[in-house]
Tab-separated table of C-alpha atoms and ligand atoms in Angstrom:
chain	number	residue	atom	x	y	z
A	1	MET	CA	53.988	-87.106	56.793
A	2	ASN	CA	50.789	-87.918	54.985
A	3	LEU	CA	48.309	-89.731	57.162
A	4	LEU	CA	46.157	-90.570	54.154
A	5	GLU	CA	47.280	-90.959	50.586
A	6	ALA	CA	45.223	-91.970	47.566
A	7	LYS	CA	47.017	-92.788	44.333
A	8	GLN	CA	45.214	-92.984	41.005
A	9	VAL	CA	41.998	-94.219	42.594
A	10	GLU	CA	39.259	-95.297	40.200
A	11	VAL	CA	35.697	-96.295	40.979
A	12	ALA	CA	33.148	-97.536	38.452
A	13	TYR	CA	29.429	-98.199	38.839
A	14	GLY	CA	28.685	-100.645	36.053
A	15	GLY	CA	29.829	-98.757	32.986
A	16	ILE	CA	29.999	-95.329	34.672
A	17	ARG	CA	33.491	-94.309	35.703
A	18	ALA	CA	32.549	-92.074	38.637
A	19	VAL	CA	36.131	-91.551	39.848
A	20	GLN	CA	38.892	-91.571	37.267
A	21	GLY	CA	42.380	-91.618	38.707
A	22	VAL	CA	42.249	-89.395	41.774
A	23	ASP	CA	45.448	-88.516	43.668
A	24	LEU	CA	44.825	-86.992	47.058
A	25	SER	CA	46.598	-86.703	50.383
A	26	VAL	CA	45.843	-85.498	53.901
A	27	ALA	CA	48.671	-84.763	56.320
A	28	SER	CA	48.336	-85.377	60.016
A	29	GLY	CA	46.475	-82.449	61.607
A	30	GLU	CA	45.263	-80.997	58.318
A	31	LEU	CA	41.731	-79.989	57.371
A	32	VAL	CA	41.254	-80.724	53.690
A	33	CYS	CA	38.113	-80.296	51.607
A	34	LEU	CA	36.877	-81.851	48.417
A	35	ILE	CA	34.560	-79.551	46.490
A	36	GLY	CA	32.841	-79.814	43.127
A	37	ALA	CA	29.473	-79.829	41.387
A	38	ASN	CA	26.707	-82.371	41.837
A	39	GLY	CA	27.801	-85.740	40.509
A	40	ALA	CA	31.500	-84.791	40.269
A	41	GLY	CA	32.392	-87.892	42.287
A	42	LYS	CA	33.031	-86.412	45.740
A	43	THR	CA	30.928	-88.878	47.709
A	44	THR	CA	32.231	-91.802	45.695
A	45	THR	CA	35.836	-90.757	46.340
A	46	LEU	CA	35.171	-90.488	50.070
A	47	ARG	CA	33.479	-93.892	50.133
A	48	ALA	CA	36.452	-95.448	48.356
A	49	LEU	CA	38.799	-93.975	50.980
A	50	CYS	CA	36.960	-95.626	53.858
A	51	GLY	CA	36.290	-98.973	52.217
A	52	MET	CA	32.551	-98.474	51.701
A	53	THR	CA	32.863	-98.678	47.913
A	54	PRO	CA	35.623	-100.792	46.395
A	55	ALA	CA	38.173	-99.036	44.206
A	56	ALA	CA	38.529	-100.627	40.761
A	57	ALA	CA	42.121	-99.419	40.521
A	58	GLY	CA	44.674	-97.404	42.424
A	59	GLU	CA	45.891	-97.529	45.998
A	60	VAL	CA	44.897	-96.005	49.325
A	61	TRP	CA	47.441	-95.755	52.150
A	62	PHE	CA	46.782	-94.818	55.750
A	63	ASP	CA	49.633	-94.233	58.173
A	64	GLY	CA	52.008	-96.247	56.006
A	65	LYS	CA	49.621	-99.188	55.557
A	66	ARG	CA	47.843	-100.079	52.344
A	67	ILE	CA	44.119	-100.166	53.082
A	68	ASP	CA	42.237	-100.261	49.782
A	69	ARG	CA	41.675	-104.022	49.963
A	70	LEU	CA	40.515	-103.982	53.570
A	71	PRO	CA	36.822	-104.222	54.531
A	72	ALA	CA	35.172	-101.111	55.999
A	73	HIS	CA	35.269	-102.378	59.596
A	74	GLU	CA	39.058	-102.670	59.392
A	75	HIS	CA	39.194	-99.004	58.420
A	76	VAL	CA	37.249	-98.211	61.585
A	77	ARG	CA	39.697	-100.253	63.630
A	78	LEU	CA	42.597	-98.286	62.155
A	79	GLY	CA	40.985	-95.037	63.272
A	80	ILE	CA	39.088	-93.814	60.228
A	81	ALA	CA	35.596	-92.529	61.055
A	82	HIS	CA	33.135	-91.781	58.273
A	83	VAL	CA	30.036	-89.608	58.646
A	84	PRO	CA	28.007	-90.477	55.549
A	85	GLU	CA	25.646	-88.306	53.576
A	86	GLY	CA	22.244	-88.904	55.156
A	87	ARG	CA	24.003	-89.469	58.494
A	88	GLY	CA	23.096	-93.106	59.245
A	89	ILE	CA	21.999	-92.717	62.827
A	90	PHE	CA	19.728	-95.239	64.567
A	91	GLY	CA	16.344	-93.561	64.954
A	92	ARG	CA	14.936	-95.950	67.552
A	93	LEU	CA	17.921	-95.681	69.862
A	94	THR	CA	18.382	-92.715	72.153
A	95	VAL	CA	20.893	-89.963	71.534
A	96	ARG	CA	23.098	-91.390	74.278
A	97	GLU	CA	22.919	-94.938	72.865
A	98	ASN	CA	23.869	-93.646	69.420
A	99	LEU	CA	26.882	-91.868	70.900
A	100	LEU	CA	28.003	-94.943	72.827
A	101	LEU	CA	27.785	-97.024	69.643
A	102	GLY	CA	30.523	-94.786	68.245
A	103	ALA	CA	32.806	-96.047	71.009
A	104	TYR	CA	32.071	-99.754	70.473
A	105	LEU	CA	35.706	-100.668	69.912
A	106	ARG	CA	36.921	-98.909	73.042
A	107	ARG	CA	37.299	-100.357	76.520
A	108	ASP	CA	38.546	-97.252	78.374
A	109	ARG	CA	35.375	-96.413	80.289
A	110	GLU	CA	36.764	-93.253	81.826
A	111	GLY	CA	37.942	-91.959	78.435
A	112	ILE	CA	34.574	-92.781	76.884
A	113	ARG	CA	32.799	-90.884	79.644
A	114	ARG	CA	35.043	-87.859	79.145
A	115	ASP	CA	34.570	-87.903	75.381
A	116	GLN	CA	30.831	-88.125	75.848
A	117	GLU	CA	30.971	-85.031	78.062
A	118	HIS	CA	33.071	-83.340	75.406
A	119	VAL	CA	30.493	-84.123	72.689
A	120	TYR	CA	27.740	-82.716	74.930
A	121	GLU	CA	29.840	-79.609	75.423
A	122	LEU	CA	30.319	-79.222	71.656
A	123	PHE	CA	26.617	-79.846	71.067
A	124	PRO	CA	24.537	-78.724	74.074
A	125	ARG	CA	21.351	-79.662	72.173
A	126	LEU	CA	22.408	-83.293	72.318
A	127	ALA	CA	22.948	-83.080	76.062
A	128	GLU	CA	19.411	-81.755	76.472
A	129	ARG	CA	18.064	-84.597	74.370
A	130	GLN	CA	20.265	-87.497	75.498
A	131	ARG	CA	17.356	-89.703	76.551
A	132	GLN	CA	15.226	-88.915	73.524
A	133	SER	CA	15.105	-91.328	70.586
A	134	ALA	CA	17.305	-90.052	67.788
A	135	GLY	CA	14.494	-90.325	65.242
A	136	THR	CA	12.708	-87.420	66.911
A	137	LEU	CA	15.636	-85.024	66.368
A	138	SER	CA	15.608	-82.324	63.685
A	139	GLY	CA	17.877	-82.675	60.653
A	140	GLY	CA	20.474	-80.378	62.177
A	141	GLU	CA	20.475	-82.237	65.473
A	142	GLN	CA	20.859	-85.552	63.643
A	143	GLN	CA	23.877	-84.141	61.832
A	144	MET	CA	25.357	-83.097	65.172
A	145	LEU	CA	24.686	-86.570	66.547
A	146	ALA	CA	26.374	-88.219	63.568
A	147	ILE	CA	29.476	-86.070	64.051
A	148	GLY	CA	29.385	-86.665	67.800
A	149	ARG	CA	29.130	-90.403	67.310
A	150	ALA	CA	32.134	-90.382	64.966
A	151	LEU	CA	34.134	-88.405	67.539
A	152	MET	CA	33.328	-91.044	70.175
A	153	ALA	CA	35.580	-93.417	68.245
A	154	ARG	CA	38.512	-91.012	68.914
A	155	PRO	CA	39.285	-91.129	65.195
A	156	ARG	CA	42.692	-90.373	63.752
A	157	LEU	CA	40.954	-89.299	60.558
A	158	LEU	CA	37.404	-87.997	60.293
A	159	LEU	CA	35.687	-88.113	56.898
A	160	LEU	CA	32.643	-85.855	56.675
A	161	ASP	CA	30.281	-86.107	53.732
A	162	GLU	CA	28.199	-82.969	53.097
A	163	PRO	CA	27.656	-81.996	56.734
A	164	SER	CA	25.740	-78.870	55.683
A	165	MET	CA	23.262	-80.696	53.460
A	166	GLY	CA	19.636	-79.838	54.134
A	167	LEU	CA	20.368	-77.539	57.068
A	168	ALA	CA	19.020	-74.048	57.680
A	169	PRO	CA	21.685	-71.341	57.109
A	170	ILE	CA	22.138	-70.635	60.808
A	171	LEU	CA	22.842	-74.304	61.487
A	172	VAL	CA	25.218	-74.487	58.547
A	173	GLN	CA	27.290	-71.741	60.182
A	174	LYS	CA	27.180	-73.608	63.451
A	175	ILE	CA	28.299	-76.910	61.916
A	176	PHE	CA	31.251	-75.193	60.233
A	177	GLU	CA	32.244	-73.559	63.525
A	178	ILE	CA	32.259	-76.994	65.121
A	179	ILE	CA	34.313	-78.449	62.261
A	180	ARG	CA	36.877	-75.702	62.757
A	181	ARG	CA	36.966	-76.397	66.470
A	182	ILE	CA	37.351	-80.170	66.036
A	183	SER	CA	40.231	-79.476	63.672
A	184	LYS	CA	41.894	-77.100	66.175
A	185	GLU	CA	41.621	-79.842	68.788
A	186	GLY	CA	43.908	-81.942	66.613
A	187	VAL	CA	41.607	-84.221	64.604
A	188	THR	CA	42.650	-84.699	60.973
A	189	LEU	CA	39.699	-84.038	58.682
A	190	LEU	CA	38.647	-84.611	55.105
A	191	LEU	CA	35.456	-82.777	54.258
A	192	VAL	CA	33.235	-83.208	51.190
A	193	GLU	CA	31.060	-80.150	50.598
A	194	GLN	CA	28.685	-78.531	48.135
A	195	ASN	CA	29.035	-75.301	50.079
A	196	ALA	CA	32.393	-74.416	48.526
A	197	LYS	CA	32.555	-70.967	50.100
A	198	LEU	CA	32.381	-72.154	53.707
A	199	ALA	CA	34.454	-75.259	53.003
A	200	LEU	CA	37.294	-73.119	51.592
A	201	GLU	CA	37.037	-70.740	54.537
A	202	VAL	CA	37.649	-73.442	57.140
A	203	SER	CA	40.091	-75.678	55.238
A	204	ASP	CA	43.873	-75.658	54.958
A	205	ARG	CA	43.911	-77.220	51.502
A	206	ALA	CA	41.347	-78.141	48.894
A	207	TYR	CA	40.740	-80.346	45.891
A	208	VAL	CA	38.287	-79.420	43.158
A	209	LEU	CA	36.744	-82.467	41.540
A	210	GLU	CA	35.282	-82.300	38.033
A	211	SER	CA	33.824	-85.342	36.277
A	212	GLY	CA	35.691	-87.755	38.518
A	213	ARG	CA	39.069	-86.027	38.181
A	214	VAL	CA	41.036	-83.555	40.275
A	215	ALA	CA	40.779	-80.349	38.260
A	216	LEU	CA	42.616	-78.116	40.744
A	217	THR	CA	44.305	-78.392	44.090
A	218	GLY	CA	46.159	-76.058	46.427
A	219	PRO	CA	45.895	-74.039	49.623
A	220	ALA	CA	42.227	-73.279	50.295
A	221	ALA	CA	42.861	-69.528	50.511
A	222	GLU	CA	44.499	-69.588	47.068
A	223	LEU	CA	41.662	-71.540	45.490
A	224	ALA	CA	39.136	-69.161	47.035
A	225	ASN	CA	40.811	-66.365	45.040
A	226	ASN	CA	41.230	-68.360	41.850
A	227	PRO	CA	39.029	-66.748	39.129
A	228	GLN	CA	38.079	-70.151	37.702
A	229	VAL	CA	36.957	-71.407	41.114
A	230	ARG	CA	35.169	-68.153	41.871
A	231	ALA	CA	33.209	-68.293	38.629
A	232	ALA	CA	32.306	-71.983	38.871
A	233	TYR	CA	31.725	-72.519	42.592
A	234	LEU	CA	31.575	-69.236	44.468
A	235	GLY	CA	29.070	-67.329	42.388
A	236	GLY	CA	31.603	-65.028	40.670
B	301	ATP	P1	26.560	-85.181	45.049
B	301	ATP	O1	26.996	-83.915	45.619
B	301	ATP	O2	25.337	-85.072	44.183
B	301	ATP	O3	26.507	-86.328	46.013
B	301	ATP	P2	29.105	-86.166	44.174
B	301	ATP	O4	30.140	-85.239	43.654
B	301	ATP	O5	29.246	-86.633	45.557
B	301	ATP	O6	27.691	-85.527	43.973
B	301	ATP	P3	28.856	-88.901	43.446
B	301	ATP	O7	27.659	-89.086	44.298
B	301	ATP	O8	30.128	-89.463	43.896
B	301	ATP	O9	29.069	-87.364	43.168
B	301	ATP	O10	28.493	-89.430	42.002
B	301	ATP	C1	29.444	-89.521	40.932
B	301	ATP	C2	28.792	-90.205	39.726
B	301	ATP	O11	28.507	-91.563	40.035
B	301	ATP	C3	27.473	-89.593	39.289
B	301	ATP	O12	27.409	-89.646	37.897
B	301	ATP	C4	26.441	-90.498	39.914
B	301	ATP	O13	25.263	-90.487	39.165
B	301	ATP	C5	27.126	-91.842	39.872
B	301	ATP	N1	26.715	-92.712	40.985
B	301	ATP	C6	26.808	-92.412	42.307
B	301	ATP	N2	26.404	-93.442	43.075
B	301	ATP	C7	26.005	-94.425	42.216
B	301	ATP	C8	25.493	-95.752	42.381
B	301	ATP	N3	25.289	-96.285	43.576
B	301	ATP	N4	25.220	-96.445	41.244
B	301	ATP	C9	25.425	-95.916	40.029
B	301	ATP	N5	25.932	-94.699	39.804
B	301	ATP	C10	26.215	-93.944	40.865
């Protein structure tokens, strides 16, 4: 069954129709990516799915419940975690405090403690820096912290916006390894990425967005071999 389903979603900024009738679904356990050029509407689509930007038309369903009219905090309560572009961590709080904020809706102290250990195991750098203020972390470490914080909510669906943005190539590889691992551990993921090559490598299925519309969709491995996709997004 589809955990997430978007039907004919539209988003407009003033007169600009950034997203123009997008249909998209993510099944439970799947890793799906949304790729496309700069300004194609990837971030806007993701924001509409988690209630950060209101959809002007269309519907979004999560686990059989219509959610497109709900405020963002209700999405969180339902189990949708969003890691925004630019990460949104709290620079003055420590790494540990940022992580615990991700678990603010939970009361199971033992589970929270275990998940925190798990995040430190996924990202040993964060364990080393748990008492340091998050603002002193490098860009890559902040990205790890943002993902770790989202995982602390035990999300049913994790939405990642451009996790590789601004990172050195070695860290990009690392982040994608972690994404693959999180997916294998059973978290359902929707990933927005400029790095189409790596996104297609780790994903089960993909959507290609062009000018606010879904231009192509299918199994990621198929799209990676599609001549059109290769020419436009994979450098030939
Ligand atoms: P990028 O990879 O550059 O983030 P994207 O595919 O995620 O690109 P969006 O950021 O969703 O694309 O932008 C889609 C369109 O909406 C673009 O034309 C952009 O200029 C416009 N847009 C995005 N955010 C706003 C905003 N807050 N106000 C007005 N227009 C916006």
